[in-house]
Tab-separated table of C-alpha atoms in Angstrom:
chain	number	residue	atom	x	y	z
A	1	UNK	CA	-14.263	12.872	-41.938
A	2	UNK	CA	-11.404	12.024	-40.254
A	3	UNK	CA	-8.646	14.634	-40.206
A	4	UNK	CA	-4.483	14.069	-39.386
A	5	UNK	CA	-2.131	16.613	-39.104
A	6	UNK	CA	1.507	15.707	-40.707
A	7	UNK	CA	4.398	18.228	-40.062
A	8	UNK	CA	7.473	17.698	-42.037
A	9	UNK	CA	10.333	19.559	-40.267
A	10	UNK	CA	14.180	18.355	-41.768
A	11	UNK	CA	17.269	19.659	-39.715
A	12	UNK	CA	18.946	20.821	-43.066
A	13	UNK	CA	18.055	24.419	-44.267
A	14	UNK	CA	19.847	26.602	-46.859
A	15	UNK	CA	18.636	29.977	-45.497
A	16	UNK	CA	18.486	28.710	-41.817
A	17	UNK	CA	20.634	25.313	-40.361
A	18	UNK	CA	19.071	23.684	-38.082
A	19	UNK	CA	16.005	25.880	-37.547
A	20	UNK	CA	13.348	23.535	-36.672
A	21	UNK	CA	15.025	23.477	-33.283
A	22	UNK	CA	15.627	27.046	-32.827
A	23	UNK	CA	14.435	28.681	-29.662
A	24	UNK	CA	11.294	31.357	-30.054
A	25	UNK	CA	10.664	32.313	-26.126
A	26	UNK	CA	12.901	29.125	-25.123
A	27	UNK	CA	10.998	26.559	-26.846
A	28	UNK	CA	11.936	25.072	-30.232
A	29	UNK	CA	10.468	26.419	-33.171
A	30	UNK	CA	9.049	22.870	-34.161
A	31	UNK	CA	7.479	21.972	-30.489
A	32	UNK	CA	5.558	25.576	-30.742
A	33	UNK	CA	3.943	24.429	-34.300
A	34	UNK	CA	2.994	21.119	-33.082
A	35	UNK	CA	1.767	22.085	-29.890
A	36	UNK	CA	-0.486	25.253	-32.161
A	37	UNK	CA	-1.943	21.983	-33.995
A	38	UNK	CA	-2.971	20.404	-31.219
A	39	UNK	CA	-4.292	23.143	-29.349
A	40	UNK	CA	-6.875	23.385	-32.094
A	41	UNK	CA	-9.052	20.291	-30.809
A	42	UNK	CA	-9.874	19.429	-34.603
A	43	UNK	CA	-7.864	16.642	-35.541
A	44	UNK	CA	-7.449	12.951	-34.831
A	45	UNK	CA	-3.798	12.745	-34.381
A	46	UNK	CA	-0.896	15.620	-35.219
A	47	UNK	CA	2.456	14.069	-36.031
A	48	UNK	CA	5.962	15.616	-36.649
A	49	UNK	CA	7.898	13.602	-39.518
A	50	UNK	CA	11.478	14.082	-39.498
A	51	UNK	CA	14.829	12.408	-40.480
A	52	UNK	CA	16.410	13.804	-37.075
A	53	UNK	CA	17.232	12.042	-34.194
A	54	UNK	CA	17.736	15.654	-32.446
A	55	UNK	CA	14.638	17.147	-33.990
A	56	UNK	CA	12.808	13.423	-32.690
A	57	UNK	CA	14.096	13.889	-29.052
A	58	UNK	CA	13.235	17.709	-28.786
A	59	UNK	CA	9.007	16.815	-29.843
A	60	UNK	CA	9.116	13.409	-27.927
A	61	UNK	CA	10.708	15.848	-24.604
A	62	UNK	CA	7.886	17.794	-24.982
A	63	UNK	CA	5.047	15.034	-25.196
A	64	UNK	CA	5.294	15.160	-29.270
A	65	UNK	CA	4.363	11.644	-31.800
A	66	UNK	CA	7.007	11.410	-34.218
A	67	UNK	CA	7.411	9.461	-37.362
A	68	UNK	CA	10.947	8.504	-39.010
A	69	UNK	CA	11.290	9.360	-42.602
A	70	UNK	CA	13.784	8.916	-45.082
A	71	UNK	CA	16.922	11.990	-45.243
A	72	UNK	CA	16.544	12.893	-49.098
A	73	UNK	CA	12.744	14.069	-49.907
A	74	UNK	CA	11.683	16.789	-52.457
A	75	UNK	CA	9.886	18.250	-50.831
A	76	UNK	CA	8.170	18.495	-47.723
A	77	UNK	CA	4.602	17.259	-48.939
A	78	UNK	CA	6.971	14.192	-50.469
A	79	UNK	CA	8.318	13.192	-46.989
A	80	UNK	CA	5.025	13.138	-45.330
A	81	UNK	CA	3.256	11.194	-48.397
A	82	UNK	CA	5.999	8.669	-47.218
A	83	UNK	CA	4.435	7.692	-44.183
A	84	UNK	CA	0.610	8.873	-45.333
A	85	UNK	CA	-0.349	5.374	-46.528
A	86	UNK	CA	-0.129	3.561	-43.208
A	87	UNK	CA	-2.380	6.140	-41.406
A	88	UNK	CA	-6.161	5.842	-40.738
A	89	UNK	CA	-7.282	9.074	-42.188
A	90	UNK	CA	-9.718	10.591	-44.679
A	91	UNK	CA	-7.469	14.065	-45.359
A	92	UNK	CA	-3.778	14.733	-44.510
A	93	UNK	CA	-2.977	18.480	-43.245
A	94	UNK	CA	0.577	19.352	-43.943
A	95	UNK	CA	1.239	22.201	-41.810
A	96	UNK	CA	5.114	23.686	-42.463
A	97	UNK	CA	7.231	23.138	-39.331
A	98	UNK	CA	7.771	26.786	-39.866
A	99	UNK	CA	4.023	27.916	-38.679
A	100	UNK	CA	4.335	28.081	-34.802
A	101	UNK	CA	1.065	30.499	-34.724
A	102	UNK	CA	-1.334	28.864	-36.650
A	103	UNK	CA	-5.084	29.165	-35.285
A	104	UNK	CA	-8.219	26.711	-35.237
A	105	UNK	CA	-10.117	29.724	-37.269
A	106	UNK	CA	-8.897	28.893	-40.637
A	107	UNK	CA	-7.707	25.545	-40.316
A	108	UNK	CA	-11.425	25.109	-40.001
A	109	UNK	CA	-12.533	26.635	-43.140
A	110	UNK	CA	-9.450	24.456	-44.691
A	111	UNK	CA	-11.615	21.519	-43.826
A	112	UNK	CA	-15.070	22.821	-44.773
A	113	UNK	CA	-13.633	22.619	-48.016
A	114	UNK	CA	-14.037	19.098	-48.134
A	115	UNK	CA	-17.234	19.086	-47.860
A	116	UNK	CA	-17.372	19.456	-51.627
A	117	UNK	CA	-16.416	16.144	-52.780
A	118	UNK	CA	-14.964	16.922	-55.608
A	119	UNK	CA	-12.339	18.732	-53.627
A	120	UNK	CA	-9.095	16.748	-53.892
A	121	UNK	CA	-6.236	19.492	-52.553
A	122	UNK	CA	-6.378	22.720	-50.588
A	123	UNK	CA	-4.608	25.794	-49.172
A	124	UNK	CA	-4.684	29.089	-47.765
A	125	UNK	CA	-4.038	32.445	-48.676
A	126	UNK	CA	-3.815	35.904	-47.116
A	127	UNK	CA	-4.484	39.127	-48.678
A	128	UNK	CA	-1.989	42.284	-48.903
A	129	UNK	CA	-1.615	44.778	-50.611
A	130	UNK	CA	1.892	45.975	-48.875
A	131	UNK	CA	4.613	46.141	-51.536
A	132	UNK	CA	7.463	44.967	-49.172
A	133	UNK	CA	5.631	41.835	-48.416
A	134	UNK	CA	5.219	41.202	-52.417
A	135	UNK	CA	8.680	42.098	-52.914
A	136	UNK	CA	9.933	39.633	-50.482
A	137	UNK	CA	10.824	35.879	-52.175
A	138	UNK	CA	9.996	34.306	-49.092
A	139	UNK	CA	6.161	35.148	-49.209
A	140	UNK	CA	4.885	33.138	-52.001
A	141	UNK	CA	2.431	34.581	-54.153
A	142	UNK	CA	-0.550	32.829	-55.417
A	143	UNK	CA	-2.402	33.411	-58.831
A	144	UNK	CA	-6.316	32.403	-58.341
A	145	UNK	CA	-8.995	31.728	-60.915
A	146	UNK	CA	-12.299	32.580	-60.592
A	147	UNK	CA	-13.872	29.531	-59.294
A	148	UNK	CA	-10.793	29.872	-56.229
A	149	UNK	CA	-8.446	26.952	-57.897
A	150	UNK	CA	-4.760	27.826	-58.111
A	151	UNK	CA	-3.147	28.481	-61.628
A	152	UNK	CA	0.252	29.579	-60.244
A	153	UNK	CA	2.523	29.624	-57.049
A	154	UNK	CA	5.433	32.285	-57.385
A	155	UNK	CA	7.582	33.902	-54.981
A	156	UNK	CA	7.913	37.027	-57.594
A	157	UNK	CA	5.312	39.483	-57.507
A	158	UNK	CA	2.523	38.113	-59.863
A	159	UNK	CA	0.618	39.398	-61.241
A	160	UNK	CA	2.967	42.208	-62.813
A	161	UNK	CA	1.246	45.490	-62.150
A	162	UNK	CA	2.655	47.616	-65.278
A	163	UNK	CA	0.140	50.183	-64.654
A	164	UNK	CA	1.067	51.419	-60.823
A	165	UNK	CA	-2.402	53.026	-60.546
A	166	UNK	CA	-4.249	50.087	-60.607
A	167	UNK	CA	-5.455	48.805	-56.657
A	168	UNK	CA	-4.132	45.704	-57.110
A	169	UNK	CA	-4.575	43.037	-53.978
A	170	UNK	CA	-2.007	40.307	-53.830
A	171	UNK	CA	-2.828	36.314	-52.550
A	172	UNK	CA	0.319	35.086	-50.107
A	173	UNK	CA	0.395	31.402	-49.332
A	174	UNK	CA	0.224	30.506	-45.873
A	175	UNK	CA	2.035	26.978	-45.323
A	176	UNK	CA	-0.611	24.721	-44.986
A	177	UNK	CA	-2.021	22.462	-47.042
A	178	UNK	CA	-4.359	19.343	-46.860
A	179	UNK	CA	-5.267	16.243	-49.212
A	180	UNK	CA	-7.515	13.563	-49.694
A	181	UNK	CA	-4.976	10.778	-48.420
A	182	UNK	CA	-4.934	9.362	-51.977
A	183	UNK	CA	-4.248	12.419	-53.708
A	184	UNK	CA	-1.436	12.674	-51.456
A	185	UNK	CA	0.205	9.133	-52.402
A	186	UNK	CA	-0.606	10.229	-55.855
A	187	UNK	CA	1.479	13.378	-56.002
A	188	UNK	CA	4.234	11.338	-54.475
A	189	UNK	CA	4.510	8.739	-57.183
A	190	UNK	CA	5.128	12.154	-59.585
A	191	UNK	CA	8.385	13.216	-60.554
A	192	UNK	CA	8.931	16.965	-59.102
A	193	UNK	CA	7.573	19.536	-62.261
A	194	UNK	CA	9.487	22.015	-64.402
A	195	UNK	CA	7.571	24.610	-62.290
A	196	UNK	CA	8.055	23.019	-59.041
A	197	UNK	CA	11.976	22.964	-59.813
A	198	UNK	CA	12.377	26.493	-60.750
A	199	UNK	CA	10.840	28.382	-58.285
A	200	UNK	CA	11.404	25.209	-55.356
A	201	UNK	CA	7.664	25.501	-54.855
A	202	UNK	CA	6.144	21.906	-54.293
A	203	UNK	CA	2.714	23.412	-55.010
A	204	UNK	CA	2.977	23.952	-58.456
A	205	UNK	CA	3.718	20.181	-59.028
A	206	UNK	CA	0.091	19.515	-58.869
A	207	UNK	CA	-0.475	22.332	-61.257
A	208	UNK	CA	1.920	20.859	-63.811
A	209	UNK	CA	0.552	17.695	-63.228
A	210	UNK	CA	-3.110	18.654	-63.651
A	211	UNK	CA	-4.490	18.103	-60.018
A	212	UNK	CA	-6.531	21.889	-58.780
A	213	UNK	CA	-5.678	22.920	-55.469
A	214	UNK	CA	-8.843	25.100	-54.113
A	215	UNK	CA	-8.149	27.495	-52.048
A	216	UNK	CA	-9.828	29.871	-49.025
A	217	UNK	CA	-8.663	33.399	-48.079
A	218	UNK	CA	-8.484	34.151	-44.393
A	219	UNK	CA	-7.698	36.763	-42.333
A	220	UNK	CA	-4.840	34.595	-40.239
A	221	UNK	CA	-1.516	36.356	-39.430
A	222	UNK	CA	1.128	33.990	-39.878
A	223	UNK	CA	4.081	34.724	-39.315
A	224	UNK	CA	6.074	32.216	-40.385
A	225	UNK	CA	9.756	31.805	-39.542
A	226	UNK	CA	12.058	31.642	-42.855
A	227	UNK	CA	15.244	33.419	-41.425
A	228	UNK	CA	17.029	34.165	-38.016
A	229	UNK	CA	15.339	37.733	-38.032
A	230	UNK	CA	11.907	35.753	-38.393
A	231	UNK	CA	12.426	34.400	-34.594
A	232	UNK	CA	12.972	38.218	-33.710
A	233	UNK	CA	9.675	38.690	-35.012
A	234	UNK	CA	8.162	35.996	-33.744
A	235	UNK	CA	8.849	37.277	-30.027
A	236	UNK	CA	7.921	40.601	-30.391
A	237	UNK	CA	4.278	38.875	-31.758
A	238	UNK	CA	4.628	37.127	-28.416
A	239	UNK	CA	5.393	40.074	-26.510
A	240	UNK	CA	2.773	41.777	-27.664
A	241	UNK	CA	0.147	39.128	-27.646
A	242	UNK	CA	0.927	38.949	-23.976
A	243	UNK	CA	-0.002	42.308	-23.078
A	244	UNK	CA	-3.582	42.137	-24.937
């Protein structure tokens, strides 16, 4: 099975302009998740696609491939499915531009889960229980169904726990997903969902649509950088990495 890594990274962002090519430790946010990718060993080629000449210069400086896209996408799943088709691959990883610490731990059980043919989309999720993180709109929550398929990607806290006594565990996306290369050009040729469009959540698009998205829990701790106070965070990790 042969494995690419896509990473969609646009130099517009509501909550954060320009933040692909903000500096965590001096290098730009988007160098540190391609260079995380690579570091993993596992995949045949790992590929920033952008619509930025800056954002293009700042991966090629630093020894990055780069693929043009178009400016206007959906999402960020549409602007890699874009270039998808001309690539020599059996599954597309779209890791978020956003993930500078991602590790070769669960990327590999993202993979395994191909092994099941009937497999067609899959993600990652984290457990918590910490009502802060649930709170927060930025960490999406997922809703899973018994046999680990996705019924619903939300960044409110579902499910609602009415009764606070119950020990409820909550399932936080981590930004990576990966495709069978034609379920990939598939979701592209859909319109974005009602779903999809209300909470700006590309996932749930191939929920609407009727595609399952399996996913794996792992114990990765990604932190992934949504605001300015995110790269704050992201140092201290750093920092304290360092003196392990």
């Amino acid at each position: 099975m042969k494995a690419v890594v896509l990473i969609p990274a646009r130099i517009g962002s509501t909550r954060f302009p320009a933040k692909m090519l903000a500096k965590i430790k001096g290098e730009a946010l988007i160098c540190r998740t391609w260079r995380a990718a690579v570091d993993t060993g596992l995949f045949a080629d790992v590929i920033v696609v952008t619509d930025s000449d800056e954002i293009q210069q700042e991966v090629e400086r630093t020894g990055g491939k780069v693929l043009r896209s178009k400016i206007e996408h959906d999402s960020g799943t549409d602007r890699i499915a874009e270039v998808a088709e001309g690539l020599d691959a059996d599954v597309v990883i779209n890791i978020q531009g956003d993930e500078p610490f991602i590790k070769k731990e669960p990327l590999e059980k993202l993979l395994r889960l191909f092994d099941d043919k009937d497999v067609v989309a899959a993600s990652l999720v984290q457990e918590t229980k910490d009502s802060e993180v649930v709170s927060n709109p930025n960490k999406v929550k997922v809703l899973l169904g018994r046999d680990m398929n996705a019924i619903y990607f939300s960044r409110s806290p579902v499910p609602y726990k009415r009764d606070e006594s119950i020990d409820q565990i909550y399932y936080i996306h981590i930004g990576i997903y990966a495709f069978r290369k034609q379920a990939l050009i598939k979701f592209a040729s859909w319109k974005p969902s009602p779903h999809e469009v209300v909470e700006k959540l590309e996932c749930n698009r191939f929920i609407d649509y009727g595609m399952p998205i399996k996913m794996a829990v792992t114990d990765h701790v990604s932190i992934a950088v949504d605001t300015p106070d995110d790269i704050i965070a992201a140092e201290n990790y750093i920092d304290r990495m360092n003196k392990k």
